PDB file of N, CA and C in Angstrom:
ATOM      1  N   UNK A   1      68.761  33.948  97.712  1.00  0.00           N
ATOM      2  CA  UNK A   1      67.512  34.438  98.273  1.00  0.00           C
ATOM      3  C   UNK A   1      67.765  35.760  98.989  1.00  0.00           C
ATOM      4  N   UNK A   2      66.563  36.586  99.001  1.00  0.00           N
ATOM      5  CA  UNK A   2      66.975  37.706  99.949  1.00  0.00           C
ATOM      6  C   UNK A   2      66.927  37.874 101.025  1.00  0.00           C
ATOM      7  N   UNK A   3      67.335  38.083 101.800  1.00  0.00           N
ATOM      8  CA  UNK A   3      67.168  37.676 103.286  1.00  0.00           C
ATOM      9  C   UNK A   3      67.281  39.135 104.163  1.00  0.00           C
ATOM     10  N   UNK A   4      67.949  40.142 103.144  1.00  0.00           N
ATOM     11  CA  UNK A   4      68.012  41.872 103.788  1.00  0.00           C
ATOM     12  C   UNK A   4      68.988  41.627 104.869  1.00  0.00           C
ATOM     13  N   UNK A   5      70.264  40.617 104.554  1.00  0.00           N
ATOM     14  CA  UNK A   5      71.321  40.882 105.347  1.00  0.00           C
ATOM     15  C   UNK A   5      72.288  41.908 104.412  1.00  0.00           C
ATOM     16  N   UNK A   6      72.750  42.709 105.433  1.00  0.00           N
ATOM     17  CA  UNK A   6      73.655  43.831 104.663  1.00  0.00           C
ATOM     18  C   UNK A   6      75.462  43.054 104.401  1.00  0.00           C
ATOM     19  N   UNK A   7      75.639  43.612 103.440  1.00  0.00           N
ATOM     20  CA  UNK A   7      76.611  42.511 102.896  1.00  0.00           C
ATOM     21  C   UNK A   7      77.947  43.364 102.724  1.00  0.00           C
ATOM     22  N   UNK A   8      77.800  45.077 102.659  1.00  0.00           N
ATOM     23  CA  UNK A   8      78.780  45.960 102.267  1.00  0.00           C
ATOM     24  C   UNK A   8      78.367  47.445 102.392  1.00  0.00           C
ATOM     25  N   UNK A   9      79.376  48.408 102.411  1.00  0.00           N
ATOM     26  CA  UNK A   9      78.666  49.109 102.165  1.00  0.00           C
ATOM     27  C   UNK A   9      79.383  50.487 101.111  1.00  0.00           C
ATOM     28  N   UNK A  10      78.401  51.483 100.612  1.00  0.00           N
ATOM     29  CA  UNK A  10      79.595  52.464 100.181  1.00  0.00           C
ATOM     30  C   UNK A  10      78.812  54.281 100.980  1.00  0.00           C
ATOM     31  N   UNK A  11      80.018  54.771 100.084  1.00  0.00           N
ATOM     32  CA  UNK A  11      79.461  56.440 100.913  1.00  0.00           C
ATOM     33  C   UNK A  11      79.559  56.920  99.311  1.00  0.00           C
ATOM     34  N   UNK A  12      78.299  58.136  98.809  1.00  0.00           N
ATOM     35  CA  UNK A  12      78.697  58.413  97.766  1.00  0.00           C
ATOM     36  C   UNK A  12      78.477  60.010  97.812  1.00  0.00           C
ATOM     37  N   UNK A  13      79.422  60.746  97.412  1.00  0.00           N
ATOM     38  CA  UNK A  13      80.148  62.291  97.534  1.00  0.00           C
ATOM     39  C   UNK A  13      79.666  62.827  95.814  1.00  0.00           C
ATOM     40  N   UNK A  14      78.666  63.188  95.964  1.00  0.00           N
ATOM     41  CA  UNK A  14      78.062  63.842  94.407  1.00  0.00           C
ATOM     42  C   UNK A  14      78.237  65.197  93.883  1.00  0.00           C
ATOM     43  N   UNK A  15      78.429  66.294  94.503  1.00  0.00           N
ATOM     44  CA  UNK A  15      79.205  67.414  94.042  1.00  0.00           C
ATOM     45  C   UNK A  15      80.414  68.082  94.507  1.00  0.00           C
ATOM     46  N   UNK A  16      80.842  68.545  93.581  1.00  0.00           N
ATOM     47  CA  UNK A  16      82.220  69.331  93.297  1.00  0.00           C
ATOM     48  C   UNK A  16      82.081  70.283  94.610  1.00  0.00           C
ATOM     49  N   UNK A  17      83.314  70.323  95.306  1.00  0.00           N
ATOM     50  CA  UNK A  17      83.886  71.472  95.942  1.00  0.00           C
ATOM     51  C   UNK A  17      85.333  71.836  95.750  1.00  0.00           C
ATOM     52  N   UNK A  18      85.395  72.589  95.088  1.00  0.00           N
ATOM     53  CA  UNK A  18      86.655  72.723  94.536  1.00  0.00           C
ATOM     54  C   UNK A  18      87.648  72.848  95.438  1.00  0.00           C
ATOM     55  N   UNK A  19      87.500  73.118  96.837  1.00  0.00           N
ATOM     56  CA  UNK A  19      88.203  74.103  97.688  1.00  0.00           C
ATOM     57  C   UNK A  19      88.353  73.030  98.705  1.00  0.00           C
ATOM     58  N   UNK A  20      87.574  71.933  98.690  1.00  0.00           N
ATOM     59  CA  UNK A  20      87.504  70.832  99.576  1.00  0.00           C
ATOM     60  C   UNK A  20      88.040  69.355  98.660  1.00  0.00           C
ATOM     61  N   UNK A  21      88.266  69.038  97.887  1.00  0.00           N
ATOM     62  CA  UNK A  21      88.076  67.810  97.053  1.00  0.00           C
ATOM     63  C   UNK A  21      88.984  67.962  95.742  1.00  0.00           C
ATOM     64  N   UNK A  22      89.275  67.052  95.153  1.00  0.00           N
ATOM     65  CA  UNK A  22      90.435  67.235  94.006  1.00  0.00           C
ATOM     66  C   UNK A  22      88.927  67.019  92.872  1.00  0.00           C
ATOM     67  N   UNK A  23      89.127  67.335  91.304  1.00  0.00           N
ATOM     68  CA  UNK A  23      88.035  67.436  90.482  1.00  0.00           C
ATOM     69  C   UNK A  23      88.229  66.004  90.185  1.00  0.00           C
ATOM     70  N   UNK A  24      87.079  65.566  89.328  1.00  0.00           N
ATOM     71  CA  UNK A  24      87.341  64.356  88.950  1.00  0.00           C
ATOM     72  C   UNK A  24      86.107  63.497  89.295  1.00  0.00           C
ATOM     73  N   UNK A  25      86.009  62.299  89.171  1.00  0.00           N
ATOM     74  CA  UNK A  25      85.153  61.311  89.281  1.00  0.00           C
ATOM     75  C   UNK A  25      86.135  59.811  90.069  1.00  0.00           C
ATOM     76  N   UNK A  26      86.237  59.153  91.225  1.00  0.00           N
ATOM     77  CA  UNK A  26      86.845  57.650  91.668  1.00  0.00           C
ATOM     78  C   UNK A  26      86.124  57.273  92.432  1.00  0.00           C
ATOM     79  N   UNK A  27      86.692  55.907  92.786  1.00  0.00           N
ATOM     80  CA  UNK A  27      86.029  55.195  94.048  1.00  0.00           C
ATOM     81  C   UNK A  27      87.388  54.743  94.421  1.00  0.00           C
ATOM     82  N   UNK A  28      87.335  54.774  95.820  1.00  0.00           N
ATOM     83  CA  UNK A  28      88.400  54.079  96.445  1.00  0.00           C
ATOM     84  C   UNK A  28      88.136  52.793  97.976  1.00  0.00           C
ATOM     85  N   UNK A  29      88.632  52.171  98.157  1.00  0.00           N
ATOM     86  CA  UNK A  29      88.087  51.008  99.117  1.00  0.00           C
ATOM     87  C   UNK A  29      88.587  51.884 100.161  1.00  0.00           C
ATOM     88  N   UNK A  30      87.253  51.559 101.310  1.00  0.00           N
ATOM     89  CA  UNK A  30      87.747  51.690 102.842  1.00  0.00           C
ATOM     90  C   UNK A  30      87.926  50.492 103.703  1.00  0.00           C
ATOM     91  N   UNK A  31      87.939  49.601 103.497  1.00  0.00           N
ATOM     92  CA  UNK A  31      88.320  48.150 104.233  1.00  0.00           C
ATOM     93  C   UNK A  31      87.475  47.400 102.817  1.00  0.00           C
ATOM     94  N   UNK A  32      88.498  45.958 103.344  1.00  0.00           N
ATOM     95  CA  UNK A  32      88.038  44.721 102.185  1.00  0.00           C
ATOM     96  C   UNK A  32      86.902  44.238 103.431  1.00  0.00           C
ATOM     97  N   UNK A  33      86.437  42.902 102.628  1.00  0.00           N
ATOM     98  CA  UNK A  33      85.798  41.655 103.596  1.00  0.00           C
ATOM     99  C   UNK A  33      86.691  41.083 104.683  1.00  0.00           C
ATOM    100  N   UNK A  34      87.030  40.801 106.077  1.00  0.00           N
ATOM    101  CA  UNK A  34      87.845  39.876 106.327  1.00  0.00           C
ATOM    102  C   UNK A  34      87.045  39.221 107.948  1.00  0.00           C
ATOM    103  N   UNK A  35      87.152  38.119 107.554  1.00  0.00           N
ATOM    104  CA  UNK A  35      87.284  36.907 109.158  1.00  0.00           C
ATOM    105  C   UNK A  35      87.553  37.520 110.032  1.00  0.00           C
ATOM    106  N   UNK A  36      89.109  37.651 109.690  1.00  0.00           N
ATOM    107  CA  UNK A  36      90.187  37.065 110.764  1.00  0.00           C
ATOM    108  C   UNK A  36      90.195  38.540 111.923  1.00  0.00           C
ATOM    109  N   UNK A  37      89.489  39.714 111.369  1.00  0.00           N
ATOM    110  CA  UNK A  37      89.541  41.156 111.799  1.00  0.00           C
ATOM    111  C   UNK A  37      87.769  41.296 112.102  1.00  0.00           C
ATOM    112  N   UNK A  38      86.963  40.161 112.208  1.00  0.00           N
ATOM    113  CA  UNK A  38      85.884  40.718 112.853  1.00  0.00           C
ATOM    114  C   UNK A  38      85.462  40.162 113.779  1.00  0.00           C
ATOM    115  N   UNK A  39      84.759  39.905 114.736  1.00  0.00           N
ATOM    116  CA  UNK A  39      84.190  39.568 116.171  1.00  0.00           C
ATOM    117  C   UNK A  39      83.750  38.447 116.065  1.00  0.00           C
ATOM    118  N   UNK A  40      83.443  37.876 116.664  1.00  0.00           N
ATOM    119  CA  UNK A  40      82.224  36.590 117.206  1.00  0.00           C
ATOM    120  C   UNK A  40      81.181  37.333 116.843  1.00  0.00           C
ATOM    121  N   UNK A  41      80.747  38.454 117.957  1.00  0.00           N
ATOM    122  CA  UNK A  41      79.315  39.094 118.233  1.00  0.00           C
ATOM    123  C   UNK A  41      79.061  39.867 117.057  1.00  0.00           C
ATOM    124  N   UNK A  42      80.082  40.437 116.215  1.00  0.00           N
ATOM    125  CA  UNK A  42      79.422  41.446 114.658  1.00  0.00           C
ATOM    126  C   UNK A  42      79.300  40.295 113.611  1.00  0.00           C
ATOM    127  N   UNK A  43      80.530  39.431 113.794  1.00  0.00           N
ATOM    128  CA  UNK A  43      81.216  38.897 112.653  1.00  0.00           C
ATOM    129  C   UNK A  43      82.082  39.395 111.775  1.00  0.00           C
ATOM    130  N   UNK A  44      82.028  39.495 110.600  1.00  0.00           N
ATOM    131  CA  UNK A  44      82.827  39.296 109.610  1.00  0.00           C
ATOM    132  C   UNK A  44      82.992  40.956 109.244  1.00  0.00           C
ATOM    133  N   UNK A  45      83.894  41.528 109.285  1.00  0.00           N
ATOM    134  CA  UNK A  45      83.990  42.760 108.801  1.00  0.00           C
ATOM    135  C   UNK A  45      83.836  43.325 107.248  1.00  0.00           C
ATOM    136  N   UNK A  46      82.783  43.607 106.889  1.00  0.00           N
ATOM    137  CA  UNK A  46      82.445  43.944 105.504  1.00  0.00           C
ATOM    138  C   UNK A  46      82.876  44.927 104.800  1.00  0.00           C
ATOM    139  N   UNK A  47      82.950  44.674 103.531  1.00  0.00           N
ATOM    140  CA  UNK A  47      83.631  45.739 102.902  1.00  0.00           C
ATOM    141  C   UNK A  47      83.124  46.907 102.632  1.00  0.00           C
ATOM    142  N   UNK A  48      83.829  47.878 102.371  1.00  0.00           N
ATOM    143  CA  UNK A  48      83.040  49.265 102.707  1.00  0.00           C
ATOM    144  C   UNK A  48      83.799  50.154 101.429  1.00  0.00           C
ATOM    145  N   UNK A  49      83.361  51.268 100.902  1.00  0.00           N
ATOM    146  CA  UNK A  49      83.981  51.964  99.661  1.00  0.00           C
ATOM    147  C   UNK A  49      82.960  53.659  99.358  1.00  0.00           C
ATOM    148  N   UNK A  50      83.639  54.267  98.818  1.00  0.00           N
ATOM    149  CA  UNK A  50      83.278  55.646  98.927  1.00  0.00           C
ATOM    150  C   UNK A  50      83.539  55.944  97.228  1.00  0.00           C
ATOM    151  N   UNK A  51      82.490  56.830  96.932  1.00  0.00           N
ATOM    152  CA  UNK A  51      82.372  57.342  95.607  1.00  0.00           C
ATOM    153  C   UNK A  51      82.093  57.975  95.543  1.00  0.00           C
ATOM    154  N   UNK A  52      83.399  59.060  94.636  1.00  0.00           N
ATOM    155  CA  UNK A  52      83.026  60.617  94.505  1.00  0.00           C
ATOM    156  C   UNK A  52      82.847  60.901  92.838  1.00  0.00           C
ATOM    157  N   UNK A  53      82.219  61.938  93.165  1.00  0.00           N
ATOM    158  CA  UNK A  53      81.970  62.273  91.650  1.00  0.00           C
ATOM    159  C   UNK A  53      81.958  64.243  91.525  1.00  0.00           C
ATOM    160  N   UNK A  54      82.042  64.424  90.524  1.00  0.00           N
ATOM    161  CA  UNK A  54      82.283  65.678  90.080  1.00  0.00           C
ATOM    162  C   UNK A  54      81.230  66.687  89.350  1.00  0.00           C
ATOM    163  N   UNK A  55      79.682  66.112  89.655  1.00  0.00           N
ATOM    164  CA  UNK A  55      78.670  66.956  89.147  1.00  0.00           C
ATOM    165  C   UNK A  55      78.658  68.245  90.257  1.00  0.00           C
ATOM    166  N   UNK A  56      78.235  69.317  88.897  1.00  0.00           N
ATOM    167  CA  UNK A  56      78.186  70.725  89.327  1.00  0.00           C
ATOM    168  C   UNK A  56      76.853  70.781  90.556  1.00  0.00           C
ATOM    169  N   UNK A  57      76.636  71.614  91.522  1.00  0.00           N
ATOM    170  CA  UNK A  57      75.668  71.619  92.613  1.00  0.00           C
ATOM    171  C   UNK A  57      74.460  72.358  91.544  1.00  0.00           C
ATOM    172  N   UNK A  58      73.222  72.197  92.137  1.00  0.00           N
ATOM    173  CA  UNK A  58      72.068  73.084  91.449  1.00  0.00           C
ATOM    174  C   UNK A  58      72.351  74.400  91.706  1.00  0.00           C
ATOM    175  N   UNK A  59      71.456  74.774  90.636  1.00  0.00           N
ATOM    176  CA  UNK A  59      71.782  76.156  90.639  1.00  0.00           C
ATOM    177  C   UNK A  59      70.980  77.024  92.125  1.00  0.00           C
ATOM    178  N   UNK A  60      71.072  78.500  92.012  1.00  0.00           N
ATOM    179  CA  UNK A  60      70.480  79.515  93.322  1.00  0.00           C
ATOM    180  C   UNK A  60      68.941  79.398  93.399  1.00  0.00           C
ATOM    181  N   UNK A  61      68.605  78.933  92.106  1.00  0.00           N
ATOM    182  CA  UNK A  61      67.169  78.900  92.005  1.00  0.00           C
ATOM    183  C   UNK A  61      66.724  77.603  92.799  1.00  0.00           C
ATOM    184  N   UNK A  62      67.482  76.718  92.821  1.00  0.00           N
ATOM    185  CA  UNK A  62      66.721  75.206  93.400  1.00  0.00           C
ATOM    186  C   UNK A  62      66.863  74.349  92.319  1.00  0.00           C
ATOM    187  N   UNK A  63      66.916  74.726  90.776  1.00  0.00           N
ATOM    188  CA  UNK A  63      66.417  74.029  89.520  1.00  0.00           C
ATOM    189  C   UNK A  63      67.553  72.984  89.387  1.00  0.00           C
ATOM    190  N   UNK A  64      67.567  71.639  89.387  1.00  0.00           N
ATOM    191  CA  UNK A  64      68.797  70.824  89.125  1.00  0.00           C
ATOM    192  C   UNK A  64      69.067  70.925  88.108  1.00  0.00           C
ATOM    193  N   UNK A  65      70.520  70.566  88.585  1.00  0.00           N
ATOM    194  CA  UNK A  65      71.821  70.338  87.221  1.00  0.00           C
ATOM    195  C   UNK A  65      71.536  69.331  86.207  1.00  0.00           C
ATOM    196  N   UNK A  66      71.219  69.007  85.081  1.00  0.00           N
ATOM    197  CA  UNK A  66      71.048  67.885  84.662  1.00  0.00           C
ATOM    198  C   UNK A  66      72.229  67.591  84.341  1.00  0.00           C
ATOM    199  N   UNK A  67      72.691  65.881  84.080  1.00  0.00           N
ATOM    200  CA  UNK A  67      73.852  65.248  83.538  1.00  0.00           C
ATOM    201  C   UNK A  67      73.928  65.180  82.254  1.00  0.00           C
ATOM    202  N   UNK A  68      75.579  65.393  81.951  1.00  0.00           N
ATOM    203  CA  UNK A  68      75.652  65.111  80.008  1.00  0.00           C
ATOM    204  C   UNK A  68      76.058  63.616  79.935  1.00  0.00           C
ATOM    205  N   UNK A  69      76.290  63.626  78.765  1.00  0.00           N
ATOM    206  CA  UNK A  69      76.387  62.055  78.619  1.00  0.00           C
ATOM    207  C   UNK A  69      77.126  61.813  79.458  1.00  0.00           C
ATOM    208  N   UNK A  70      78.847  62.637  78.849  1.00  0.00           N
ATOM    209  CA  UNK A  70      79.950  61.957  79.591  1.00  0.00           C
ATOM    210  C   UNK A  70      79.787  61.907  80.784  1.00  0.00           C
ATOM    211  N   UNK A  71      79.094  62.880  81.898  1.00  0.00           N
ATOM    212  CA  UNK A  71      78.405  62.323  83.750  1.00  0.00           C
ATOM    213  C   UNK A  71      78.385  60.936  83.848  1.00  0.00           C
ATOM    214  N   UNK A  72      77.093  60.620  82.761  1.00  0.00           N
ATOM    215  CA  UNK A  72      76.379  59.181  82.927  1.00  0.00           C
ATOM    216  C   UNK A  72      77.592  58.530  82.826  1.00  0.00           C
ATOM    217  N   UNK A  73      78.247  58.816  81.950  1.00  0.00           N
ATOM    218  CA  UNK A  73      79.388  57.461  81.340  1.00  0.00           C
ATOM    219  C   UNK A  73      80.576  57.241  82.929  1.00  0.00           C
ATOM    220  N   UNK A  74      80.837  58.676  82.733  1.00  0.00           N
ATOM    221  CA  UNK A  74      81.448  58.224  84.300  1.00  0.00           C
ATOM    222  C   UNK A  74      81.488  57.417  85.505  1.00  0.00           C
ATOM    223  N   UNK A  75      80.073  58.240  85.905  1.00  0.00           N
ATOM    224  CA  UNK A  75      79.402  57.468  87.172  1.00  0.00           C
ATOM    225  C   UNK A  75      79.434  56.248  86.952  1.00  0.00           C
ATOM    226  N   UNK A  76      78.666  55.626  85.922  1.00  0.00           N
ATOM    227  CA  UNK A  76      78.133  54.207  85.471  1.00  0.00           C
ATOM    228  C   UNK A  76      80.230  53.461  85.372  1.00  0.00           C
ATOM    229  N   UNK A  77      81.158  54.098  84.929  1.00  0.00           N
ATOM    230  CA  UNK A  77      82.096  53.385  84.935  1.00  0.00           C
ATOM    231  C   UNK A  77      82.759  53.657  86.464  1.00  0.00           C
ATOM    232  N   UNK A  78      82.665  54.389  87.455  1.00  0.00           N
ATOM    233  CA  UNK A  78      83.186  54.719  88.614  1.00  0.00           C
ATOM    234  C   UNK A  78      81.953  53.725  89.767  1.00  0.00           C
ATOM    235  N   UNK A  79      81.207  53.876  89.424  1.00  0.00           N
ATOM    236  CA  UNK A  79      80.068  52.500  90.067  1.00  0.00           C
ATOM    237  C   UNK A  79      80.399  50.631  89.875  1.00  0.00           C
ATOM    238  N   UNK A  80      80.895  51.120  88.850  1.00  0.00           N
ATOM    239  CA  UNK A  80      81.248  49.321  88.470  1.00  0.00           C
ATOM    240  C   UNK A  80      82.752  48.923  89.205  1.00  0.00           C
ATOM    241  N   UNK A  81      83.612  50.201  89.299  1.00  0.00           N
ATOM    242  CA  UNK A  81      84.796  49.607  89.814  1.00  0.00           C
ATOM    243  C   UNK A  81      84.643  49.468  91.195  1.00  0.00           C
ATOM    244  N   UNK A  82      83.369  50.272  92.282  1.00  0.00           N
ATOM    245  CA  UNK A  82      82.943  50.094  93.220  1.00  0.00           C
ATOM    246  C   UNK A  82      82.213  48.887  93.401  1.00  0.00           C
ATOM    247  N   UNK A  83      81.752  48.673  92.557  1.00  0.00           N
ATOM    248  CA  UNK A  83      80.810  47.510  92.899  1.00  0.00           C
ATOM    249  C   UNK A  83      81.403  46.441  92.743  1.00  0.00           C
ATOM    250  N   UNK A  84      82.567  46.081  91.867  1.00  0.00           N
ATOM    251  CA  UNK A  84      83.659  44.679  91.714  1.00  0.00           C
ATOM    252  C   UNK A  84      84.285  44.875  93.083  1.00  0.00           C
ATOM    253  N   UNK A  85      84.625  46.024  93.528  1.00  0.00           N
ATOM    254  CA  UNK A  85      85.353  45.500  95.012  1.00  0.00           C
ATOM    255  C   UNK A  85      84.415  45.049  96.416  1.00  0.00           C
ATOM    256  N   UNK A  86      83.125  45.812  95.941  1.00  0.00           N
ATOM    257  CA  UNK A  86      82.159  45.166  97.281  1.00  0.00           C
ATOM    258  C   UNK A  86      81.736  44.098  97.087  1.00  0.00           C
ATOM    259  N   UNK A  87      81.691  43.489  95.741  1.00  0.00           N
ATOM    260  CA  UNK A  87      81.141  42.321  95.733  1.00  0.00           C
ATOM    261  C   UNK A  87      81.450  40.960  95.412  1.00  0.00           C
ATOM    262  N   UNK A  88      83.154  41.563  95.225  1.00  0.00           N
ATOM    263  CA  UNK A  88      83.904  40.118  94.842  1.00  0.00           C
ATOM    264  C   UNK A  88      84.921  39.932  96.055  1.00  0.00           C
ATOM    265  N   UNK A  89      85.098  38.623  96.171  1.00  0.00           N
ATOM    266  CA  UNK A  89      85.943  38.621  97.275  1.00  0.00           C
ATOM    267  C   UNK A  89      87.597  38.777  96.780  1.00  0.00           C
TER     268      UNK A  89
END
């Protein structure tokens, strides 16, 4: 049932800075789920994860970048390895 308790969370990093960031598309975990490392008063420390990706910024005009396939294919495979770690124990 839904109940709109928050269960995890992620951060997601959508364009390239070359000068700041390595190129590429990952996700990497920032903490798992655990008990034994959360409070009485919060509880349970939830898992948390960050996803970067490598689409170009819009252009000077404002007009967005659209995605090519391989984007979609990425994201959609860099989302799933995020989402097996937030949501499996």
């Amino acid at each position: 049932a839904d109940t709109g308790e928050l269960i995890a969370s992620f951060f997601l990093d959508l364009h390239r800075r070359r000068a700041k960031k390595k190129p590429g598309f990952w996700h990497a975990k920032i903490q798992d789920y655990s008990t034994a490392l959360g409070t009485e008063r919060s509880g349970p420390r939830l898992p948390a994860a960050h996803i970067v990706c490598d689409f170009a910024q819009p252009d000077s005009n404002g007009q967005p970048t659209l995605l090519t396939h391989e984007d979609v294919r990425k994201l959609f495979h860099t989302m799933g390895g995020a989402l097996r770690h937030l949501l499996c124990n």
